[in-house]
Tab-separated table of C-alpha atoms in Angstrom:
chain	number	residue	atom	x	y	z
A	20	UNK	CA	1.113	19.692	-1.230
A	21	UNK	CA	3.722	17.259	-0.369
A	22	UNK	CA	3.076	13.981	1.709
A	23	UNK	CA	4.786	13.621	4.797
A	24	UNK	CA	7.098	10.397	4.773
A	25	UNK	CA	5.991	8.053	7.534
A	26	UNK	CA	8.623	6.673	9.958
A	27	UNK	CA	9.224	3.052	10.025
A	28	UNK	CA	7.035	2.054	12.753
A	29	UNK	CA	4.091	3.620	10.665
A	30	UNK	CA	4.720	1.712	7.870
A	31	UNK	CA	3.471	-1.474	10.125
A	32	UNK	CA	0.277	0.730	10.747
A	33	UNK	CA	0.145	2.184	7.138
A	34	UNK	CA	0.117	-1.745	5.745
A	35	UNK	CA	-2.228	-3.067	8.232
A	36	UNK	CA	-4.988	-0.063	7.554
A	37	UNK	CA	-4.343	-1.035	3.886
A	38	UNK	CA	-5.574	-5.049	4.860
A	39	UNK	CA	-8.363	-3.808	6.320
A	40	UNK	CA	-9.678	-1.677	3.466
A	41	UNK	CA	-9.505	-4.486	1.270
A	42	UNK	CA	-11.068	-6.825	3.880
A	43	UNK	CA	-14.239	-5.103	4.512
A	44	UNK	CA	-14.271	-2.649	1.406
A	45	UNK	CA	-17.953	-3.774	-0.699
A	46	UNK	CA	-16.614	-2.078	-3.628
A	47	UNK	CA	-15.052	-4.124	-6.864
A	48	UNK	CA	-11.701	-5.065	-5.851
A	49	UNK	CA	-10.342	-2.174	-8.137
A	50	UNK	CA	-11.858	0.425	-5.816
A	51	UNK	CA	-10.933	-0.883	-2.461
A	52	UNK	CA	-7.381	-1.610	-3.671
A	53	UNK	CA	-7.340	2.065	-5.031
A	54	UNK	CA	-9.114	3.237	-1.548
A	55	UNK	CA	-6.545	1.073	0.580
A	56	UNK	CA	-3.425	3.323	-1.287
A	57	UNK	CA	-5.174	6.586	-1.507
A	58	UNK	CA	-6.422	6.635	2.410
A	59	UNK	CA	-3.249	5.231	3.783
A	60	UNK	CA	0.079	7.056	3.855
A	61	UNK	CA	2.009	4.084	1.640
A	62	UNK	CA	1.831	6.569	-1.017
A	63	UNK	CA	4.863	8.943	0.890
A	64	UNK	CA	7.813	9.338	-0.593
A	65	UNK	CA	10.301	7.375	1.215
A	66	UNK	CA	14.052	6.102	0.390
A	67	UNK	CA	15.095	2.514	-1.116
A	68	UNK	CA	16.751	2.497	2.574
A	69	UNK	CA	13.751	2.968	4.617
A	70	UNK	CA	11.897	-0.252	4.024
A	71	UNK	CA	12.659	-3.909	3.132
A	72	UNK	CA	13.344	-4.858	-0.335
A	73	UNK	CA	10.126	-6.261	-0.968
A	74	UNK	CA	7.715	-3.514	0.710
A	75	UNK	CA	9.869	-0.787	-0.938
A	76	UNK	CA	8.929	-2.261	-4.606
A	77	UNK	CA	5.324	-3.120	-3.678
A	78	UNK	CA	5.335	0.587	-2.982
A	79	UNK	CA	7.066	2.090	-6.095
A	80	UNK	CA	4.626	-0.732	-8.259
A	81	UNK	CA	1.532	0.650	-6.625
A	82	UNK	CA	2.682	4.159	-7.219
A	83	UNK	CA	3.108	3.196	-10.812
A	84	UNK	CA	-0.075	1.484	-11.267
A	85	UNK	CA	-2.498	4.084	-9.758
A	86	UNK	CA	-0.969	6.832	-11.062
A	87	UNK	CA	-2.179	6.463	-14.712
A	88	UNK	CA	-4.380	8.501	-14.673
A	89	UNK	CA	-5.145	12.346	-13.528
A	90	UNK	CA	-8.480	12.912	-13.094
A	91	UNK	CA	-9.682	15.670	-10.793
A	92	UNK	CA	-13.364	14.653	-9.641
A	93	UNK	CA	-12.182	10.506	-8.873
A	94	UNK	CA	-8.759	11.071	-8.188
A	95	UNK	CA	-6.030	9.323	-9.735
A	96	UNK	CA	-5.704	6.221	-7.631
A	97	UNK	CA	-9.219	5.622	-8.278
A	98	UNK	CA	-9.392	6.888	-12.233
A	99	UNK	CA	-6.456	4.153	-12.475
A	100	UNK	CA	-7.337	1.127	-10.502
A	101	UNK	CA	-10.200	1.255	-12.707
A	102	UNK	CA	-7.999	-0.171	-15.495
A	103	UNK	CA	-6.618	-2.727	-13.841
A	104	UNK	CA	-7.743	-6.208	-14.229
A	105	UNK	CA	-9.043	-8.801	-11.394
A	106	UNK	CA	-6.353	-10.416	-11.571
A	107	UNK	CA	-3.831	-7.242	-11.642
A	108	UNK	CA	-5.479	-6.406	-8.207
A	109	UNK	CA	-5.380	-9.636	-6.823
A	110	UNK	CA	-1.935	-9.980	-7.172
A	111	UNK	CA	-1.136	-6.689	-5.403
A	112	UNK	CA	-3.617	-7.824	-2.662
A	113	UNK	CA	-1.232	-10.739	-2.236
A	114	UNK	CA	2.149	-8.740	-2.340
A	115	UNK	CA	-0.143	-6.356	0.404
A	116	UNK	CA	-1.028	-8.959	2.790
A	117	UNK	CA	2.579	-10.655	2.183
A	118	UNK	CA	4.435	-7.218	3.028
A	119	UNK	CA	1.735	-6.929	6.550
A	120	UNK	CA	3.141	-10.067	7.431
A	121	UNK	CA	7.041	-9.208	6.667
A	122	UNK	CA	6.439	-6.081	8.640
A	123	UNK	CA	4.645	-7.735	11.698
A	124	UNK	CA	7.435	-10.074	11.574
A	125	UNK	CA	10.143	-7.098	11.598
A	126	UNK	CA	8.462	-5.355	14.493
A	127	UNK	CA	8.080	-9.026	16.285
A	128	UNK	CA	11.916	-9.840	15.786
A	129	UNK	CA	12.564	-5.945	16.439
A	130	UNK	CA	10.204	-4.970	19.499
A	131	UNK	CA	12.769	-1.165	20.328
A	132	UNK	CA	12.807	-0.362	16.405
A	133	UNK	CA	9.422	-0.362	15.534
């Protein structure tokens, strides 16, 4: 089953859902990172082109990192954010919240494109 890319103007959406998993998630920080990529669409295959610099490799890095592991009953988002460290988690929290902001910014400076 393939994942249907998200258009730019999603990706706003997509990034702020992501926030607010990890803002109200009770979970350890590895599952509500893990929840914020598997329930949100920033998982979609999408071109170096599509997105800022910075968004694109937070993407490709959180592909990377909770994609580990395959494991059929927790999935593999959650099988391999469960190897990450507190500190591996916070810092994609950070590059998150910093990629919300670059994308708010976008659609601020950019009100007809997204």
């Amino acid at each position: 089953m393939s994942v249907e890319k998200p258009a730019l103007p999603d990706v706003h959406v997509i990034l702020e859902h992501m926030v607010q998993t990890l803002a109200t998630g009770t979970e350890r920080i590895q599952q509500r990172l893990a929840d914020a990529y598997a329930f949100s669409r920033f998982g979609a295959e999408m071109s170096q082109g599509d997105l800022p610099p910075g968004i694109y490799s937070l993407q490709l890095d959180l592909r990377a990192a909770l994609s580990t592991v395959h494991d059929a009953e927790r999935g593999s988002a959650t099988a391999s954010g469960a190897l990450l460290t507190d500190d591996q988690c916070v810092i994609f929290v950070l590059r998150i919240l910093a990629a919300e902001r670059e994308m708010r910014k976008l659609s601020d400076e950019n009100p007809k494109r997204h």
